[in-house]
């Protein structure tokens, strides 16, 4: 098999601007241990390549698969070692498809390499990586004689393994070792002229590797995840769209699909405000969903925009959303809920004309909202302004991180922990609450905006915009969501800041 690597610009939109077609697969993996771990790998790899072929037919250059999509996350049902693959070092430029001898720990990766070469398509695959070690030679080598990593690998159009990134920020992953290699290991450049950085799930809430590589000039990000939704700020579409918009980057994210555990929501999110996203967030659907969309990156200025609509699953209107065709039933909707009792909160009083309310919390964080109650519905609606600067805990208190939040949230009552409770609630067709603006003065330069409706869809960015104004005299910035037109009944409008350096201060005990 002969494969020649050529630098090919798929489409040139303007000076230094490259257009390419990306694809993501939301996937509910085969997970039965009845036939063993190898059978799990082979069946999911078969499904991956089947959808990769469909994506290629639609012009895709690169496709992303979910975290644990190859192995499933049913790791306690059998011998986890049988799910692991040995991954060559990218510097060796190994084409696994050309290997004559393979073992059970390389066979499935070889099949994926052959598929990438046959389809002439970049594959981004998350897997469990096996690394052998000797306890006699390596001080921290486990007694079992090997490490397991949660690893993303990149196979190019020739089937060559060109990148390997080991997840740094694990989330309750027993038996898996956190990666400690340079953020540069997450970066790769394609033959269509676009440089990407990799990241896996919980990584998105931290600076390394994604934000660090974006600040180094990378403008396109591919992410594998098994994301579990948390209201009111961290559902999948909120987090992914907000991260993309806040950093001004293209984000291609493939999620594990398991609505019984609150896992769904994948998409291709362009960084430029006002452009269209293509995403799926479906509490009814089971199985796999393929999304394909055209994206563009300015490789000179680092400015990323969406230049055309998805070739698949298009809908009229703003964000291109493949969601449920009917309202999800209460028992089908699974969410974690953040404890909001620590947040300063203000119940917004009814006002027939625009009114501004403000609320502050720690570290000088002050939030403001401008709104109106139209009085055109017969029911009373509760909305609160929330403000918080401090540590929040995730994973049942195992992890903590420093956030700053300004948010306007729908609530069932005047009690703060009734906010963003949608299970069992019928979203109304109209609302008396009309948001005009929410803003805050943040102490760090990483703020992620999101606006979500009570039917659990993203409000189109055709209806709102996000502005971030750094102050030259400090690390502060003013962040603003400005709503330009009336939206569907609002669930939340949020500015979520991550103060990465404050994480380090708290974790070192230097409070």
Short mmCIF file of N, CA and C in Angstrom, two decimals, residues 186-349:
data_model
loop_
_atom_site.label_atom_id
_atom_site.label_comp_id
_atom_site.label_asym_id
_atom_site.label_seq_id
_atom_site.Cartn_x
_atom_site.Cartn_y
_atom_site.Cartn_z
N UNK A 186 -0.51 16.97 22.50
CA UNK A 186 -1.91 17.03 22.08
C UNK A 186 -2.08 17.76 20.75
N UNK A 187 -1.02 18.25 20.16
CA UNK A 187 -1.11 19.08 18.95
C UNK A 187 -0.69 18.27 17.72
N UNK A 188 -1.46 18.40 16.64
CA UNK A 188 -1.08 17.80 15.36
C UNK A 188 -1.57 18.70 14.23
N UNK A 189 -0.87 18.62 13.11
CA UNK A 189 -1.21 19.41 11.92
C UNK A 189 -1.60 18.47 10.79
N UNK A 190 -2.69 18.81 10.11
CA UNK A 190 -3.24 17.96 9.06
C UNK A 190 -2.69 18.32 7.69
N UNK A 191 -2.96 17.45 6.73
CA UNK A 191 -2.53 17.74 5.37
C UNK A 191 -3.42 18.77 4.69
N UNK A 192 -4.54 19.18 5.36
CA UNK A 192 -5.34 20.25 4.79
C UNK A 192 -5.04 21.59 5.45
N UNK A 193 -3.90 21.66 6.14
CA UNK A 193 -3.37 22.94 6.57
C UNK A 193 -3.89 23.47 7.89
N UNK A 194 -4.61 22.66 8.67
CA UNK A 194 -5.17 23.11 9.94
C UNK A 194 -4.48 22.37 11.08
N UNK A 195 -4.08 23.12 12.10
CA UNK A 195 -3.49 22.55 13.30
C UNK A 195 -4.56 22.42 14.37
N UNK A 196 -4.63 21.25 15.01
CA UNK A 196 -5.61 20.95 16.04
C UNK A 196 -4.92 20.68 17.36
N UNK A 197 -5.67 20.86 18.45
CA UNK A 197 -5.27 20.31 19.73
C UNK A 197 -6.33 19.33 20.20
N UNK A 198 -5.89 18.30 20.90
CA UNK A 198 -6.76 17.29 21.46
C UNK A 198 -7.11 17.64 22.89
N UNK A 199 -8.25 17.14 23.38
CA UNK A 199 -8.56 17.15 24.80
C UNK A 199 -9.64 16.11 25.05
N UNK A 200 -9.73 15.65 26.31
CA UNK A 200 -10.65 14.58 26.66
C UNK A 200 -11.51 15.03 27.84
N UNK A 201 -12.80 15.14 27.63
CA UNK A 201 -13.83 15.31 28.65
C UNK A 201 -13.48 16.34 29.72
N UNK A 202 -13.16 15.89 30.94
CA UNK A 202 -12.95 16.76 32.10
C UNK A 202 -11.84 17.78 31.87
N UNK A 203 -10.95 17.50 30.90
CA UNK A 203 -9.90 18.46 30.53
C UNK A 203 -10.46 19.83 30.22
N UNK A 204 -11.69 19.88 29.68
CA UNK A 204 -12.24 21.16 29.20
C UNK A 204 -12.43 22.15 30.34
N UNK A 205 -12.49 21.67 31.57
CA UNK A 205 -12.66 22.56 32.71
C UNK A 205 -11.34 23.05 33.28
N UNK A 206 -10.24 22.69 32.64
CA UNK A 206 -8.91 23.06 33.12
C UNK A 206 -8.13 23.78 32.00
N UNK A 207 -7.01 24.32 32.38
CA UNK A 207 -6.21 25.10 31.43
C UNK A 207 -5.42 24.22 30.48
N UNK A 208 -5.00 23.06 30.97
CA UNK A 208 -4.15 22.17 30.18
C UNK A 208 -4.96 20.95 29.73
N UNK A 209 -4.84 20.55 28.45
CA UNK A 209 -3.98 21.12 27.42
C UNK A 209 -4.68 22.14 26.52
N UNK A 210 -6.04 22.15 26.51
CA UNK A 210 -6.76 22.88 25.48
C UNK A 210 -6.54 24.37 25.50
N UNK A 211 -6.83 25.02 26.63
CA UNK A 211 -6.68 26.48 26.70
C UNK A 211 -5.23 26.88 26.49
N UNK A 212 -4.31 26.13 27.09
CA UNK A 212 -2.89 26.45 26.92
C UNK A 212 -2.47 26.40 25.46
N UNK A 213 -2.94 25.39 24.72
CA UNK A 213 -2.58 25.30 23.31
C UNK A 213 -3.30 26.34 22.46
N UNK A 214 -4.53 26.69 22.85
CA UNK A 214 -5.23 27.78 22.15
C UNK A 214 -4.47 29.08 22.35
N UNK A 215 -4.02 29.34 23.57
CA UNK A 215 -3.26 30.56 23.82
C UNK A 215 -1.92 30.54 23.09
N UNK A 216 -1.48 29.34 22.70
CA UNK A 216 -0.27 29.23 21.90
C UNK A 216 -0.52 29.37 20.41
N UNK A 217 -1.78 29.58 20.02
CA UNK A 217 -2.08 29.86 18.62
C UNK A 217 -2.95 28.85 17.91
N UNK A 218 -3.24 27.71 18.55
CA UNK A 218 -4.10 26.70 17.91
C UNK A 218 -5.54 27.19 17.95
N UNK A 219 -6.27 27.05 16.84
CA UNK A 219 -7.63 27.58 16.76
C UNK A 219 -8.69 26.51 16.52
N UNK A 220 -8.30 25.26 16.45
CA UNK A 220 -9.25 24.17 16.22
C UNK A 220 -8.99 23.06 17.22
N UNK A 221 -10.08 22.56 17.84
CA UNK A 221 -9.97 21.62 18.95
C UNK A 221 -10.87 20.42 18.68
N UNK A 222 -10.33 19.22 18.89
CA UNK A 222 -11.13 18.00 18.79
C UNK A 222 -11.18 17.34 20.16
N UNK A 223 -12.38 16.95 20.56
CA UNK A 223 -12.61 16.49 21.92
C UNK A 223 -13.44 15.21 21.92
N UNK A 224 -12.96 14.21 22.64
CA UNK A 224 -13.73 13.01 22.93
C UNK A 224 -14.22 13.11 24.36
N UNK A 225 -15.49 12.73 24.62
CA UNK A 225 -16.02 12.92 25.96
C UNK A 225 -17.07 11.87 26.29
N UNK A 226 -17.24 11.66 27.60
CA UNK A 226 -18.38 10.91 28.13
C UNK A 226 -18.99 11.83 29.19
N UNK A 227 -19.62 12.90 28.72
CA UNK A 227 -20.05 14.02 29.55
C UNK A 227 -21.37 13.71 30.25
N UNK A 228 -21.42 13.96 31.56
CA UNK A 228 -22.64 13.81 32.34
C UNK A 228 -23.19 15.19 32.65
N UNK A 229 -24.44 15.44 32.26
CA UNK A 229 -25.04 16.77 32.37
C UNK A 229 -25.23 17.20 33.82
N UNK A 230 -24.94 18.48 34.05
CA UNK A 230 -25.21 19.10 35.34
C UNK A 230 -25.86 20.45 35.11
N UNK A 231 -27.01 20.66 35.75
CA UNK A 231 -27.69 21.94 35.70
C UNK A 231 -27.33 22.77 36.94
N UNK A 232 -27.33 24.11 36.80
CA UNK A 232 -27.83 24.87 35.64
C UNK A 232 -26.77 25.31 34.64
N UNK A 233 -25.47 24.96 34.84
CA UNK A 233 -24.42 25.58 34.03
C UNK A 233 -23.65 24.61 33.15
N UNK A 234 -23.73 23.31 33.40
CA UNK A 234 -22.81 22.39 32.74
C UNK A 234 -23.51 21.26 32.00
N UNK A 235 -24.59 21.55 31.28
CA UNK A 235 -25.07 20.57 30.32
C UNK A 235 -24.12 20.58 29.13
N UNK A 236 -24.13 19.50 28.37
CA UNK A 236 -23.17 19.36 27.27
C UNK A 236 -23.22 20.53 26.28
N UNK A 237 -24.39 20.87 25.72
CA UNK A 237 -24.37 21.96 24.72
C UNK A 237 -23.97 23.30 25.32
N UNK A 238 -24.35 23.58 26.58
CA UNK A 238 -23.94 24.82 27.23
C UNK A 238 -22.42 24.91 27.30
N UNK A 239 -21.81 23.86 27.85
CA UNK A 239 -20.37 23.90 28.07
C UNK A 239 -19.60 23.98 26.76
N UNK A 240 -20.01 23.17 25.79
CA UNK A 240 -19.24 23.10 24.55
C UNK A 240 -19.39 24.37 23.73
N UNK A 241 -20.64 24.88 23.62
CA UNK A 241 -20.84 26.12 22.86
C UNK A 241 -20.18 27.29 23.57
N UNK A 242 -20.31 27.33 24.90
CA UNK A 242 -19.71 28.43 25.64
C UNK A 242 -18.20 28.45 25.56
N UNK A 243 -17.57 27.28 25.64
CA UNK A 243 -16.12 27.19 25.55
C UNK A 243 -15.64 27.63 24.18
N UNK A 244 -16.35 27.20 23.15
CA UNK A 244 -16.01 27.58 21.79
C UNK A 244 -16.14 29.08 21.59
N UNK A 245 -17.26 29.65 22.06
CA UNK A 245 -17.49 31.08 21.89
C UNK A 245 -16.54 31.91 22.73
N UNK A 246 -16.29 31.47 23.97
CA UNK A 246 -15.43 32.24 24.86
C UNK A 246 -14.01 32.33 24.38
N UNK A 247 -13.51 31.26 23.74
CA UNK A 247 -12.14 31.25 23.24
C UNK A 247 -12.04 31.61 21.77
N UNK A 248 -13.17 31.66 21.07
CA UNK A 248 -13.14 31.97 19.65
C UNK A 248 -12.48 30.90 18.81
N UNK A 249 -12.80 29.63 19.13
CA UNK A 249 -12.19 28.51 18.40
C UNK A 249 -13.26 27.57 17.88
N UNK A 250 -12.91 26.78 16.88
CA UNK A 250 -13.77 25.68 16.45
C UNK A 250 -13.59 24.51 17.41
N UNK A 251 -14.71 23.93 17.86
CA UNK A 251 -14.67 22.78 18.75
C UNK A 251 -15.49 21.66 18.13
N UNK A 252 -14.84 20.53 17.86
CA UNK A 252 -15.50 19.34 17.34
C UNK A 252 -15.53 18.33 18.48
N UNK A 253 -16.73 18.02 19.00
CA UNK A 253 -16.81 17.20 20.20
C UNK A 253 -17.78 16.04 19.99
N UNK A 254 -17.29 14.84 20.30
CA UNK A 254 -18.08 13.62 20.17
C UNK A 254 -18.33 13.06 21.57
N UNK A 255 -19.61 12.85 21.90
CA UNK A 255 -20.00 12.43 23.23
C UNK A 255 -20.47 10.98 23.24
N UNK A 256 -20.24 10.32 24.34
CA UNK A 256 -20.82 9.02 24.66
C UNK A 256 -22.33 9.21 24.81
N UNK A 257 -23.13 8.28 24.30
CA UNK A 257 -24.59 8.43 24.41
C UNK A 257 -25.14 7.38 25.36
N UNK A 258 -25.65 7.86 26.49
CA UNK A 258 -26.33 6.98 27.45
C UNK A 258 -27.25 7.87 28.28
N UNK A 259 -28.49 8.05 27.83
CA UNK A 259 -29.41 8.96 28.50
C UNK A 259 -29.75 8.49 29.91
N UNK A 260 -29.58 7.20 30.19
CA UNK A 260 -29.86 6.69 31.54
C UNK A 260 -28.87 7.23 32.55
N UNK A 261 -27.71 7.68 32.07
CA UNK A 261 -26.70 8.27 32.95
C UNK A 261 -26.52 9.77 32.68
N UNK A 262 -27.45 10.36 31.92
CA UNK A 262 -27.35 11.78 31.64
C UNK A 262 -26.26 12.14 30.66
N UNK A 263 -25.95 11.24 29.73
CA UNK A 263 -24.90 11.47 28.74
C UNK A 263 -25.52 11.63 27.36
N UNK A 264 -25.44 12.79 26.79
CA UNK A 264 -25.79 13.06 25.41
C UNK A 264 -25.38 14.49 25.08
N UNK A 265 -25.21 14.78 23.81
CA UNK A 265 -24.87 16.13 23.38
C UNK A 265 -23.52 16.19 22.72
N UNK A 266 -23.50 16.26 21.39
CA UNK A 266 -22.28 16.35 20.59
C UNK A 266 -22.48 17.45 19.55
N UNK A 267 -21.39 17.89 18.94
CA UNK A 267 -21.58 18.87 17.88
C UNK A 267 -20.30 19.45 17.34
N UNK A 268 -20.50 20.32 16.36
CA UNK A 268 -19.42 21.10 15.76
C UNK A 268 -19.75 22.56 16.03
N UNK A 269 -18.96 23.19 16.89
CA UNK A 269 -19.26 24.51 17.41
C UNK A 269 -18.22 25.51 16.90
N UNK A 270 -18.64 26.48 16.10
CA UNK A 270 -17.72 27.49 15.57
C UNK A 270 -17.50 28.59 16.60
N UNK A 271 -16.34 29.14 16.60
CA UNK A 271 -16.00 30.09 17.65
C UNK A 271 -16.57 31.48 17.48
N UNK A 272 -16.92 31.88 16.27
CA UNK A 272 -17.30 33.26 16.03
C UNK A 272 -18.75 33.50 16.43
N UNK A 273 -18.99 34.56 17.16
CA UNK A 273 -20.35 34.90 17.57
C UNK A 273 -21.21 35.16 16.33
N UNK A 274 -22.44 34.68 16.38
CA UNK A 274 -23.37 34.88 15.27
C UNK A 274 -23.34 33.80 14.22
N UNK A 275 -22.36 32.90 14.28
CA UNK A 275 -22.31 31.80 13.33
C UNK A 275 -23.14 30.62 13.86
N UNK A 276 -23.37 29.64 13.01
CA UNK A 276 -24.27 28.54 13.35
C UNK A 276 -23.52 27.31 13.84
N UNK A 277 -24.06 26.69 14.88
CA UNK A 277 -23.53 25.41 15.35
C UNK A 277 -24.38 24.28 14.79
N UNK A 278 -23.79 23.10 14.71
CA UNK A 278 -24.53 21.89 14.36
C UNK A 278 -24.35 20.93 15.52
N UNK A 279 -25.46 20.59 16.21
CA UNK A 279 -25.31 19.75 17.39
C UNK A 279 -26.52 18.87 17.57
N UNK A 280 -26.36 17.83 18.37
CA UNK A 280 -27.45 16.95 18.75
C UNK A 280 -27.54 16.92 20.27
N UNK A 281 -28.78 16.94 20.78
CA UNK A 281 -29.02 16.84 22.22
C UNK A 281 -30.39 16.23 22.39
N UNK A 282 -30.43 14.89 22.46
CA UNK A 282 -31.68 14.16 22.27
C UNK A 282 -31.88 13.17 23.41
N UNK A 283 -32.88 13.44 24.27
CA UNK A 283 -33.15 12.58 25.40
C UNK A 283 -33.96 11.33 25.01
N UNK A 284 -34.45 11.28 23.79
CA UNK A 284 -35.23 10.13 23.33
C UNK A 284 -34.39 9.13 22.56
N UNK A 285 -33.51 9.64 21.73
CA UNK A 285 -32.81 8.81 20.76
C UNK A 285 -31.81 7.88 21.46
N UNK A 286 -31.67 6.69 20.96
CA UNK A 286 -30.64 5.77 21.40
C UNK A 286 -29.82 5.34 20.19
N UNK A 287 -28.58 4.98 20.44
CA UNK A 287 -27.73 4.54 19.35
C UNK A 287 -26.74 5.60 18.95
N UNK A 288 -26.47 5.68 17.67
CA UNK A 288 -25.42 6.56 17.16
C UNK A 288 -26.02 7.67 16.30
N UNK A 289 -25.42 8.86 16.41
CA UNK A 289 -25.83 10.00 15.59
C UNK A 289 -24.59 10.62 14.97
N UNK A 290 -24.60 10.76 13.66
CA UNK A 290 -23.48 11.34 12.93
C UNK A 290 -23.82 12.77 12.53
N UNK A 291 -22.90 13.69 12.81
CA UNK A 291 -23.04 15.07 12.38
C UNK A 291 -21.85 15.44 11.51
N UNK A 292 -22.10 16.12 10.41
CA UNK A 292 -21.06 16.55 9.49
C UNK A 292 -21.28 18.02 9.18
N UNK A 293 -20.23 18.82 9.25
CA UNK A 293 -20.38 20.26 9.02
C UNK A 293 -19.10 20.82 8.42
N UNK A 294 -19.27 21.94 7.74
CA UNK A 294 -18.15 22.63 7.12
C UNK A 294 -17.72 23.78 8.03
N UNK A 295 -16.41 23.88 8.26
CA UNK A 295 -15.84 24.88 9.15
C UNK A 295 -14.70 25.60 8.43
N UNK A 296 -14.34 26.77 8.95
CA UNK A 296 -13.22 27.50 8.36
C UNK A 296 -12.36 28.08 9.45
N UNK A 297 -11.08 28.13 9.18
CA UNK A 297 -10.11 28.68 10.11
C UNK A 297 -9.18 29.63 9.36
N UNK A 298 -8.97 30.79 9.95
CA UNK A 298 -7.96 31.71 9.42
C UNK A 298 -6.64 31.34 10.06
N UNK A 299 -5.78 30.71 9.29
CA UNK A 299 -4.53 30.20 9.83
C UNK A 299 -3.50 31.28 10.09
N UNK A 300 -3.80 32.50 9.65
CA UNK A 300 -2.88 33.61 9.90
C UNK A 300 -3.24 34.34 11.17
N UNK A 301 -4.52 34.73 11.31
CA UNK A 301 -4.94 35.54 12.45
C UNK A 301 -5.44 34.70 13.60
N UNK A 302 -5.73 33.42 13.35
CA UNK A 302 -6.29 32.59 14.40
C UNK A 302 -7.78 32.76 14.56
N UNK A 303 -8.45 33.45 13.64
CA UNK A 303 -9.89 33.68 13.75
C UNK A 303 -10.64 32.55 13.08
N UNK A 304 -11.56 31.93 13.80
CA UNK A 304 -12.30 30.77 13.30
C UNK A 304 -13.75 31.14 13.08
N UNK A 305 -14.32 30.74 11.93
CA UNK A 305 -15.72 31.00 11.66
C UNK A 305 -16.36 29.81 10.99
N UNK A 306 -17.66 29.73 11.13
CA UNK A 306 -18.44 28.73 10.39
C UNK A 306 -18.85 29.36 9.08
N UNK A 307 -18.56 28.70 7.95
CA UNK A 307 -18.84 29.32 6.67
C UNK A 307 -19.97 28.65 5.90
N UNK A 308 -20.41 27.50 6.32
CA UNK A 308 -21.54 26.89 5.63
C UNK A 308 -22.25 25.94 6.57
N UNK A 309 -23.48 25.56 6.22
CA UNK A 309 -24.28 24.71 7.10
C UNK A 309 -23.89 23.25 6.96
N UNK A 310 -24.35 22.49 7.94
CA UNK A 310 -24.10 21.06 7.94
C UNK A 310 -24.68 20.42 6.68
N UNK A 311 -24.01 19.42 6.18
CA UNK A 311 -24.52 18.68 5.03
C UNK A 311 -25.55 17.65 5.46
N UNK A 312 -25.70 17.45 6.77
CA UNK A 312 -26.60 16.42 7.29
C UNK A 312 -27.33 17.00 8.49
N UNK A 313 -28.59 16.60 8.69
CA UNK A 313 -29.37 16.99 9.87
C UNK A 313 -29.59 18.49 9.95
N UNK A 314 -29.84 19.17 8.83
CA UNK A 314 -30.11 20.60 8.85
C UNK A 314 -31.54 20.88 9.26
N UNK A 315 -31.70 21.94 10.03
CA UNK A 315 -33.02 22.41 10.42
C UNK A 315 -33.08 23.90 10.15
N UNK A 316 -34.27 24.42 9.96
CA UNK A 316 -34.43 25.85 9.74
C UNK A 316 -34.19 26.59 11.04
N UNK A 317 -33.77 27.84 10.94
CA UNK A 317 -33.59 28.66 12.13
C UNK A 317 -32.12 28.83 12.45
N UNK A 318 -31.83 29.12 13.71
CA UNK A 318 -30.49 29.49 14.11
C UNK A 318 -29.57 28.30 14.27
N UNK A 319 -29.34 27.88 15.52
CA UNK A 319 -28.47 26.73 15.72
C UNK A 319 -29.07 25.51 15.02
N UNK A 320 -28.20 24.73 14.40
CA UNK A 320 -28.66 23.53 13.72
C UNK A 320 -28.72 22.40 14.74
N UNK A 321 -29.93 22.10 15.22
CA UNK A 321 -30.10 21.22 16.37
C UNK A 321 -30.86 19.98 15.97
N UNK A 322 -30.23 18.82 16.21
CA UNK A 322 -30.94 17.56 16.05
C UNK A 322 -31.33 17.09 17.44
N UNK A 323 -32.56 17.37 17.83
CA UNK A 323 -33.01 17.05 19.18
C UNK A 323 -34.23 16.16 19.14
N UNK A 324 -34.85 16.02 20.29
CA UNK A 324 -36.03 15.17 20.38
C UNK A 324 -37.17 15.74 19.56
N UNK A 325 -37.96 14.87 18.98
CA UNK A 325 -39.09 15.29 18.18
C UNK A 325 -40.34 15.48 19.03
N UNK A 326 -40.26 15.11 20.31
CA UNK A 326 -41.35 15.34 21.23
C UNK A 326 -40.73 15.62 22.59
N UNK A 327 -41.54 16.19 23.50
CA UNK A 327 -40.99 16.55 24.80
C UNK A 327 -40.55 15.29 25.55
N UNK A 328 -39.30 15.28 26.08
CA UNK A 328 -38.86 14.12 26.83
C UNK A 328 -39.75 13.88 28.04
N UNK A 329 -40.02 12.61 28.34
CA UNK A 329 -40.78 12.28 29.52
C UNK A 329 -39.89 12.44 30.76
N UNK A 330 -40.49 12.78 31.90
CA UNK A 330 -39.68 13.08 33.09
C UNK A 330 -38.70 11.99 33.45
N UNK A 331 -39.09 10.72 33.37
CA UNK A 331 -38.20 9.65 33.78
C UNK A 331 -37.03 9.47 32.83
N UNK A 332 -37.09 10.10 31.67
CA UNK A 332 -36.01 9.96 30.70
C UNK A 332 -34.96 11.05 30.85
N UNK A 333 -35.17 12.02 31.71
CA UNK A 333 -34.28 13.15 31.83
C UNK A 333 -33.47 13.01 33.12
N UNK A 334 -32.17 12.84 32.96
CA UNK A 334 -31.28 12.61 34.10
C UNK A 334 -30.26 13.73 34.16
N UNK A 335 -30.23 14.44 35.27
CA UNK A 335 -29.27 15.53 35.45
C UNK A 335 -28.68 15.46 36.85
N UNK A 336 -27.43 15.87 36.97
CA UNK A 336 -26.90 16.27 38.24
C UNK A 336 -27.30 17.73 38.45
N UNK A 337 -27.36 18.17 39.71
CA UNK A 337 -27.70 19.55 40.02
C UNK A 337 -26.66 20.12 40.98
N UNK A 338 -26.12 21.27 40.62
CA UNK A 338 -25.18 21.93 41.52
C UNK A 338 -25.95 22.51 42.71
N UNK A 339 -25.33 22.45 43.90
CA UNK A 339 -25.90 23.07 45.09
C UNK A 339 -25.72 24.58 44.98
N UNK A 340 -26.82 25.29 44.80
CA UNK A 340 -26.76 26.74 44.59
C UNK A 340 -26.89 27.53 45.89
N UNK A 341 -26.97 26.85 47.03
CA UNK A 341 -27.18 27.57 48.29
C UNK A 341 -26.00 28.46 48.65
N UNK A 342 -24.82 28.17 48.11
CA UNK A 342 -23.65 29.00 48.38
C UNK A 342 -23.63 30.27 47.53
N UNK A 343 -24.48 30.32 46.52
CA UNK A 343 -24.51 31.48 45.61
C UNK A 343 -25.28 32.63 46.25
N UNK A 344 -24.77 33.84 46.10
CA UNK A 344 -25.63 34.99 46.38
C UNK A 344 -26.72 35.02 45.32
N UNK A 345 -27.95 35.28 45.74
CA UNK A 345 -29.05 35.22 44.78
C UNK A 345 -30.07 36.31 45.08
N UNK A 346 -30.69 36.78 44.02
CA UNK A 346 -31.66 37.87 44.10
C UNK A 346 -32.86 37.52 43.24
N UNK A 347 -34.04 37.42 43.86
CA UNK A 347 -35.26 37.18 43.11
C UNK A 347 -35.61 38.46 42.36
N UNK A 348 -35.81 38.33 41.05
CA UNK A 348 -36.06 39.51 40.22
C UNK A 348 -37.53 39.92 40.34
N UNK A 349 -37.74 41.15 40.73
CA UNK A 349 -39.10 41.66 40.90
C UNK A 349 -39.71 41.98 39.55
#
